[in-house]
Short mmCIF file of C-alpha atoms in Angstrom, two decimals:
data_model
loop_
_atom_site.label_atom_id
_atom_site.label_comp_id
_atom_site.label_asym_id
_atom_site.label_seq_id
_atom_site.Cartn_x
_atom_site.Cartn_y
_atom_site.Cartn_z
CA MET A 185 3.74 78.97 14.80
CA VAL A 186 0.39 77.24 13.80
CA ARG A 187 2.37 76.83 10.00
CA ARG A 188 5.44 75.06 12.08
CA ARG A 189 3.18 72.59 13.98
CA LYS A 190 1.74 71.14 11.32
CA THR A 191 4.72 70.91 9.51
CA ARG A 192 6.26 68.65 13.01
CA GLU A 193 2.55 66.32 13.15
CA LYS A 194 2.82 65.58 8.96
CA LEU A 195 7.02 65.15 9.79
CA LEU A 196 6.00 63.50 12.20
CA GLY A 197 3.23 60.76 11.66
CA GLN A 198 5.59 59.79 7.91
CA ASP A 199 8.37 59.04 10.38
CA GLU A 200 5.43 56.86 12.15
CA LYS A 201 4.23 55.48 8.78
CA ASP A 202 7.22 54.53 7.39
CA GLU A 203 8.48 53.21 10.51
CA THR A 204 5.23 50.77 10.69
CA SER A 205 5.51 50.69 7.05
CA PHE A 206 8.69 49.32 7.32
CA GLN A 207 7.65 46.72 10.79
CA TYR A 208 4.35 45.30 8.84
CA GLY A 209 7.08 44.58 5.66
CA THR A 210 10.29 42.94 8.21
CA ASN A 211 6.86 40.91 9.94
CA PHE A 212 6.22 39.66 6.30
CA TYR A 213 9.33 38.57 4.79
CA GLN A 214 10.23 37.28 7.99
CA ALA A 215 6.46 35.18 8.12
CA SER A 216 6.94 34.38 3.99
CA SER A 217 10.49 32.87 4.77
CA SER A 218 8.86 30.27 8.26
CA LYS A 219 4.94 30.13 8.06
CA PHE A 220 3.85 29.11 4.83
CA THR A 221 0.55 28.49 5.48
CA HIS A 222 -0.92 31.39 5.48
CA SER A 223 -3.52 32.12 2.74
CA ALA A 224 -5.23 34.98 0.90
CA ASN A 225 -8.14 32.91 -0.03
CA PRO A 226 -10.92 32.54 2.30
CA ASP A 227 -11.53 28.90 1.26
CA GLU A 228 -8.21 28.12 2.17
CA GLU A 229 -7.67 30.19 5.97
CA CYS A 230 -9.74 32.82 7.81
CA ARG A 231 -7.87 35.16 9.86
CA PHE A 232 -10.47 36.00 12.69
CA ILE A 233 -9.73 39.11 15.68
CA LEU A 234 -11.80 39.41 18.24
CA LEU A 235 -12.11 43.37 20.17
CA GLY A 236 -13.90 43.64 22.89
CA GLY A 237 -15.79 40.85 25.50
CA ASP A 238 -14.64 39.44 28.91
CA VAL A 239 -11.89 36.49 29.44
CA ASP A 240 -15.26 33.45 29.05
CA ALA A 241 -17.30 35.68 26.37
CA ASN A 242 -13.95 34.98 24.15
CA LYS A 243 -13.33 31.81 25.08
CA ASP A 244 -16.25 30.56 24.61
CA VAL A 245 -15.92 32.16 20.52
CA CYS A 246 -13.03 29.79 20.26
CA ARG A 247 -15.02 27.68 22.14
CA ILE A 248 -17.77 27.61 19.52
CA ILE A 249 -15.81 28.33 16.19
CA PHE A 250 -13.51 25.12 17.42
CA ARG A 251 -16.30 23.05 17.29
CA ASN A 252 -14.96 22.32 21.10
CA GLN A 253 -12.15 20.76 19.86
CA GLN A 254 -8.23 21.02 22.51
CA ASN A 255 -5.84 20.77 19.81
CA GLN A 256 -5.91 23.41 18.53
CA GLN A 257 -3.17 25.80 18.60
CA ARG A 258 -1.95 27.87 21.15
CA THR A 259 -0.45 30.79 21.35
CA GLU A 260 0.92 33.63 23.35
CA LEU A 261 2.43 36.63 21.58
CA GLU A 262 2.67 39.58 24.40
CA ASP A 263 -1.01 40.88 25.51
CA TRP A 264 -2.59 38.64 23.21
CA GLU A 265 -3.82 34.84 22.17
CA LEU A 266 -3.40 33.14 18.99
CA GLN A 267 -5.65 29.71 18.62
CA GLU A 268 -5.65 28.09 15.76
CA ASN A 269 -7.20 24.75 14.03
CA ARG A 270 -9.38 23.21 11.03
CA VAL A 271 -12.74 23.91 10.83
CA GLN A 272 -15.27 22.34 7.96
CA GLY A 273 -12.26 22.43 5.96
CA ARG A 274 -10.04 25.56 6.26
CA HIS A 275 -7.05 26.66 8.26
CA VAL A 276 -8.99 29.09 11.26
CA THR A 277 -6.94 31.37 13.26
CA VAL A 278 -8.26 33.33 15.77
CA ALA A 279 -6.44 36.21 17.65
CA ILE A 280 -8.25 37.69 20.77
CA SER A 281 -7.04 40.83 22.00
CA PRO A 282 -6.66 42.84 25.25
CA THR A 283 -9.62 41.96 27.53
CA THR A 284 -8.06 45.80 28.40
CA TRP A 285 -8.97 47.81 26.05
CA LEU A 286 -12.46 48.92 26.45
CA GLU A 287 -12.55 49.70 29.51
CA HIS A 288 -9.24 51.43 29.22
CA LEU A 289 -11.49 53.58 27.27
CA ARG A 290 -14.23 54.87 29.04
CA SER A 291 -11.72 56.55 31.66
CA PHE A 292 -10.77 58.35 29.14
CA PHE A 293 -12.63 62.51 29.55
CA LEU A 294 -11.47 61.98 26.10
CA LEU A 295 -12.12 59.26 23.98
CA PHE A 296 -8.98 60.61 21.56
CA ARG A 297 -6.47 59.78 24.32
CA GLY A 298 -7.45 57.14 25.38
CA ILE A 299 -7.49 55.10 22.07
CA LYS A 300 -3.85 57.36 20.92
CA SER A 301 -2.96 55.63 24.49
CA ILE A 302 -3.67 52.48 23.03
CA LYS A 303 -2.44 53.23 19.26
CA LYS A 304 1.11 51.01 19.65
CA ASP A 305 -1.31 47.85 21.23
CA ILE A 306 -3.79 48.67 18.57
CA LYS A 307 -1.25 48.03 15.30
CA LYS A 308 -0.51 45.12 16.05
CA CYS A 309 -3.57 43.18 14.49
CA LEU A 310 -2.00 43.14 11.52
CA SER A 311 1.38 41.61 12.84
CA VAL A 312 -0.75 38.63 14.91
CA THR A 313 -2.63 38.30 11.30
CA LEU A 314 -0.38 38.39 8.43
CA PRO A 315 -1.26 38.40 5.49
CA GLY A 316 -4.00 40.42 7.29
CA PRO A 317 -8.16 40.18 9.81
CA ASN A 318 -10.53 38.62 7.31
CA ALA A 319 -12.72 40.45 9.48
CA PHE A 320 -12.69 41.94 12.89
CA LEU A 321 -15.68 40.64 15.26
CA LEU A 322 -16.47 42.65 18.38
CA VAL A 323 -17.69 40.13 20.75
CA ILE A 324 -20.74 40.97 22.78
CA ARG A 325 -22.94 39.25 25.32
CA ASP A 326 -26.65 38.85 24.39
CA GLY A 327 -27.88 41.51 26.68
CA ARG A 328 -25.37 42.53 28.13
CA ASP A 329 -23.57 45.40 25.85
CA ASN A 330 -23.61 49.37 27.46
CA GLY A 331 -22.94 50.61 25.20
CA LYS A 332 -19.67 52.04 24.23
CA GLU A 333 -18.30 49.14 22.69
CA HIS A 334 -18.50 51.03 19.64
CA TYR A 335 -15.66 53.36 20.70
CA LEU A 336 -13.51 50.25 19.92
CA LEU A 337 -14.20 50.34 16.49
CA GLU A 338 -13.20 54.25 16.25
CA ALA A 339 -10.17 53.15 17.30
CA VAL A 340 -9.81 50.35 14.98
CA ASP A 341 -11.18 53.94 12.36
CA SER A 342 -8.76 55.79 13.84
CA VAL A 343 -5.61 53.49 13.54
CA PHE A 344 -6.22 52.07 10.18
CA GLY A 345 -8.69 53.97 8.67
CA LYS A 346 -13.25 54.09 7.74
CA GLU A 347 -11.68 51.39 5.50
CA ALA A 348 -11.30 48.87 8.76
CA LEU A 349 -15.32 49.05 9.26
CA ASP A 350 -16.22 47.43 5.68
CA TYR A 351 -14.63 43.70 7.32
CA SER A 352 -15.92 45.21 10.92
CA MET A 353 -19.00 42.35 12.01
CA VAL A 354 -20.99 42.29 15.56
CA LEU A 355 -20.26 39.22 17.06
CA LEU A 356 -23.34 38.43 19.42
CA ILE A 357 -22.83 35.80 21.93
CA LYS A 358 -26.51 33.70 22.82
CA GLY A 359 -27.25 33.62 25.67
CA SER A 360 -29.01 31.73 28.82
CA GLY A 361 -30.93 34.41 29.61
CA GLU A 362 -34.01 36.24 28.76
CA LYS A 363 -32.86 39.85 28.35
CA ARG A 364 -31.27 40.93 24.33
CA SER A 365 -30.20 42.60 22.27
CA ASP A 366 -31.79 45.15 19.87
CA PRO A 367 -29.06 44.99 17.50
CA VAL A 368 -30.70 46.84 15.14
CA SER A 369 -30.67 49.93 17.26
CA MET A 370 -26.75 49.51 18.06
CA LYS A 371 -24.32 51.79 17.48
CA CYS A 372 -21.95 48.93 16.74
CA VAL A 373 -24.09 46.82 15.07
CA LYS A 374 -24.99 50.63 13.00
CA LYS A 375 -21.46 51.17 13.18
CA CYS A 376 -20.88 47.84 10.72
CA ASP A 377 -23.02 48.58 7.74
CA GLN A 378 -25.88 46.53 9.94
CA ARG A 379 -23.49 43.79 9.63
CA HIS A 380 -24.15 41.24 12.87
CA HIS A 381 -24.25 37.49 13.82
CA VAL A 382 -25.79 35.80 16.68
CA LEU A 383 -23.48 32.92 17.61
CA GLU A 384 -24.92 28.96 19.89
CA ASP A 385 -23.02 26.72 20.19
CA THR A 386 -24.48 24.65 16.95
CA ASP A 387 -22.93 23.04 13.84
CA SER A 388 -24.82 25.07 11.11
CA SER A 389 -23.88 28.87 13.37
CA VAL A 390 -20.80 28.29 13.41
CA GLN A 391 -21.62 28.39 9.28
CA GLU A 392 -23.73 30.83 8.84
CA LEU A 393 -20.80 33.07 11.00
CA PHE A 394 -18.17 31.98 7.30
CA SER A 395 -20.30 32.82 4.72
CA LYS A 396 -21.45 36.63 6.53
CA VAL A 397 -18.16 36.85 6.19
CA LEU A 398 -17.76 36.23 2.49
CA ARG A 399 -20.58 37.65 1.82
CA MET A 400 -18.67 41.11 3.81
CA ILE A 401 -15.55 40.84 1.61
CA GLY A 402 -17.14 39.06 -1.47
CA ASP A 403 -16.66 42.51 -3.62
CA LYS A 404 -13.41 43.69 -2.24
CA LYS A 405 -10.51 43.53 -4.18
CA ARG A 406 -7.96 42.32 -0.53
CA LYS A 407 -10.13 39.98 0.62
CA PHE A 408 -8.42 39.86 4.12
CA PHE A 409 -7.77 44.08 5.25
CA ILE A 410 -4.95 46.26 4.72
CA PRO A 411 -4.41 50.01 5.39
CA PRO A 412 -4.37 51.84 2.21
CA LYS A 413 -1.20 52.81 2.81
CA TYR A 414 0.08 49.32 3.33
CA GLU A 415 -1.35 48.92 -0.59
CA LYS A 416 1.93 50.13 -3.05
CA PHE A 417 3.84 47.40 -0.79
CA MET A 418 1.65 45.06 -1.41
CA GLU A 419 0.99 45.41 -5.17
CA THR A 420 4.81 45.11 -4.74
CA ASP A 421 5.43 42.19 -2.47
CA PHE A 422 2.68 40.15 -1.76
CA GLU A 423 2.84 38.47 -5.27
CA SER A 424 5.91 36.97 -4.69
CA TRP A 425 5.06 36.05 -1.58
CA GLU A 426 2.18 34.36 -2.48
CA LYS A 427 4.17 32.45 -5.12
CA ARG A 428 6.70 31.72 -2.37
CA ARG A 429 3.88 30.19 -0.94
CA ILE A 430 2.18 28.13 -2.91
CA SER A 431 5.57 27.01 -4.40
CA LYS A 432 6.33 26.10 -0.58
CA MET A 433 3.21 24.72 0.29
CA ASN A 434 3.26 22.21 -3.21
CA GLU A 435 7.28 21.25 -2.57
CA PHE A 436 6.07 20.21 1.08
CA LEU A 437 2.81 18.73 -0.45
CA ALA A 438 4.72 16.51 -3.08
CA LYS A 439 7.59 15.29 -0.09
CA CYS A 440 4.24 14.46 1.91
CA GLN A 441 2.75 12.43 -0.53
CA TYR A 442 6.34 10.49 -1.43
CA GLU A 443 6.44 10.06 1.87
CA LYS A 444 3.27 8.82 1.53
CA ASP A 445 3.41 6.94 -0.87
CA ASN A 446 6.75 5.13 0.71
CA LEU A 447 5.08 3.75 4.07
CA ILE A 448 2.38 2.25 2.10
CA GLY A 449 4.85 -0.02 0.03
CA GLU A 450 5.99 -0.71 3.19
CA LEU A 451 2.49 -1.26 4.48
CA ASP A 452 2.14 -4.12 1.64
CA ALA A 453 5.65 -5.50 2.39
CA SER A 454 4.87 -5.81 5.53
CA ASN A 455 1.89 -7.53 5.58
CA LYS A 456 3.22 -9.86 3.12
CA ARG A 457 5.77 -10.80 5.43
CA GLU A 458 2.98 -11.11 8.17
CA SER A 459 0.80 -12.98 5.66
CA GLU A 460 4.05 -15.93 5.05
CA LEU A 461 4.76 -15.80 8.95
CA GLN A 462 1.26 -16.97 9.05
CA LYS A 463 1.53 -19.54 7.31
CA LYS A 464 4.30 -21.14 8.53
CA LEU A 465 3.68 -20.28 11.93
CA GLU A 466 -0.50 -22.19 10.60
CA ALA A 467 2.33 -25.05 9.11
CA SER A 468 3.88 -24.95 12.89
CA LYS A 469 1.38 -25.20 15.27
CA LYS A 470 0.03 -28.44 12.70
CA SER A 471 3.56 -30.51 13.09
CA GLU A 472 3.12 -29.19 17.21
CA ARG A 473 0.13 -31.03 17.18
CA GLU A 474 1.22 -34.11 15.27
CA LEU A 475 4.65 -34.40 17.02
CA GLN A 476 2.38 -34.07 20.42
CA LYS A 477 0.47 -36.71 19.52
CA GLU A 478 3.60 -38.86 18.28
CA LEU A 479 4.23 -37.84 22.80
CA GLU A 480 1.47 -38.95 23.77
CA ALA A 481 1.75 -42.55 21.81
CA THR A 482 4.57 -42.58 22.61
CA GLN A 483 3.79 -41.93 26.78
CA LEU A 484 2.19 -44.06 26.60
CA ARG A 485 3.87 -46.79 25.92
CA GLU A 486 6.73 -45.98 27.68
CA THR A 487 4.32 -46.35 30.94
CA LYS A 488 3.11 -49.54 29.76
CA LEU A 489 6.31 -50.89 29.49
CA ILE A 490 7.36 -49.65 33.19
CA LYS A 491 5.04 -51.11 34.50
CA GLU A 492 5.28 -54.98 32.51
CA LEU A 493 9.04 -54.23 33.85
CA ASP A 494 8.18 -53.39 37.54
CA ASP A 495 6.11 -56.42 36.84
CA PHE A 496 8.92 -58.72 36.12
CA ARG A 497 11.67 -57.26 38.76
CA ARG A 498 9.21 -57.99 41.49
CA ASN A 499 8.65 -61.08 39.89
CA GLU A 500 11.74 -62.01 40.62
CA CYS A 501 12.32 -60.94 44.62
CA ASN A 502 9.26 -63.97 44.89
CA PRO A 503 10.36 -67.40 43.77
CA GLY A 504 7.61 -69.12 44.94
CA ARG A 505 5.53 -66.66 42.97
CA LEU A 506 7.47 -68.10 39.25
CA LEU A 507 6.56 -71.50 40.41
CA ASP A 508 2.73 -71.20 40.98
CA SER A 509 2.91 -68.93 38.20
CA ALA A 510 4.87 -72.06 36.54
CA GLN A 511 2.30 -74.53 37.62
CA GLN A 512 -0.64 -72.67 36.93
CA ARG A 513 0.39 -73.04 33.53
CA LYS A 514 1.40 -76.67 33.40
CA SER A 515 -2.02 -77.09 34.98
CA GLU A 516 -3.94 -75.28 32.00
CA ASP A 517 -1.64 -77.04 29.31
CA SER A 518 -2.92 -80.68 30.91
CA LYS A 519 -6.02 -79.35 30.52
CA GLU A 520 -5.75 -78.13 27.01
CA ASP A 521 -4.14 -82.41 26.17
CA CYS A 522 -6.58 -83.72 28.21
CA GLY A 523 -9.75 -82.10 25.97
CA VAL A 524 -7.98 -83.14 22.86
CA LYS A 525 -7.95 -86.41 24.20
CA LYS A 526 -11.86 -86.34 24.44
CA ASP A 527 -12.18 -84.64 21.95
CA ASN A 528 -9.79 -87.61 19.18
CA THR A 529 -12.42 -90.23 20.40
CA VAL A 530 -15.20 -91.28 18.12
CA GLN A 531 -17.66 -93.88 18.16
CA GLU A 532 -18.82 -95.69 15.59
CA PRO A 533 -22.52 -98.50 15.43
CA GLN A 534 -21.30 -102.46 14.83
CA ALA A 535 -22.93 -105.69 14.02
CA SER A 536 -22.52 -107.71 18.00
CA GLY A 537 -21.93 -104.55 19.71
CA THR A 538 -20.25 -101.27 19.70
CA ARG A 539 -17.18 -100.36 18.25
CA ASN A 540 -14.70 -98.46 19.98
CA ARG A 541 -11.75 -96.66 18.37
CA ARG A 542 -9.65 -95.37 21.86
CA GLY A 543 -6.44 -93.58 19.39
CA SER A 544 -5.70 -96.16 16.77
CA LYS A 545 -7.01 -99.92 18.88
CA ASP A 546 -10.77 -100.51 17.60
CA ILE A 547 -11.66 -101.91 21.55
CA GLU A 548 -15.40 -104.52 20.59
CA VAL A 549 -18.11 -103.49 23.52
CA PRO A 550 -20.84 -106.38 23.93
CA ASN A 551 -23.71 -105.80 22.60
CA LEU A 552 -26.73 -106.03 25.12
CA SER A 553 -29.32 -105.20 23.91
CA THR A 554 -32.56 -105.66 25.94
CA ASP A 555 -34.34 -109.24 24.23
CA GLN A 556 -30.22 -110.94 24.80
CA THR A 557 -29.96 -109.53 28.42
CA HIS A 558 -34.02 -111.26 29.00
CA HIS A 559 -33.02 -114.62 27.85
CA HIS A 560 -29.81 -114.68 29.91
CA LEU A 561 -31.64 -113.40 32.49
CA GLY A 562 -34.05 -116.73 31.84
CA THR A 563 -31.45 -119.01 31.29
CA ILE A 564 -30.02 -117.86 34.86
#
């Protein structure tokens, strides 16, 4: 009876293993054909799975890691939430597990029964972070640990094996209160071989988190977690998938470069046309200013002619005024003639008198000197 039960459990386990492997392989090939940004190089891409924590704590982790950026891509996968963006030169994916797992596990008297009830959901860790997570981050608000957070690590260990704990780290979110957690004495930190990080809202703290993750996976064969039962699958399929990914990425980059070069050429041509049009516009403005000056001069002459025409019409309508004007002009001409005649009169001194020349005739004027005048008066 016992042997039969063990055989049945072994067969069920084998069926479950084959089914899971098939499902993982299917998801893997779907990812390879639809999304080629997945990379095995953690310097290019990091994939984190957040375990535990409440909604606000997980939001704070994403906000800090993504440095308060608002344009990260968000994806809902049933009870999972994925956020993606570029951070410090690498593509970062954060998969947030359901926050109810810990409370669910705490509600069971026997932990393994609770783990079994959410085992199927835990397995989704692999499908949401293909080809695999670089780190499991157990989120705890600093100073608010309840001593049961290690249940989640027990669940990961039970589902994926002890190797999963080698990719696990405790992430403490620094709070504003005075109470602080003691990482050294925490069970969850001990399960992670004392790996932990106090996350603060600074660039240096985020950079330190990436550095600790890289040190954690630095000496491992795989830079991301893959269950041992998938090793053969990865050895036979991942290399070809990685080559296809790189090939697609290179094609995409070449296409982007080609489009960039075309856009640069169009931009240069557009700038050249704009420069030529600017020159034509300046020449047109100069010509416009010259035409404006000519127009103003023409308008001035036109105004003057209109004024003269109006004066002429008014004079035509008043003959007396015309006569007065004519007489005035005649009088002015006479005055000019008299002035000319006066100018033509020349005096010439004579011995016996003064000879005046008026026109072409000479007129002799008697010399009335003082002596002659006295003699004449004496004779009289």
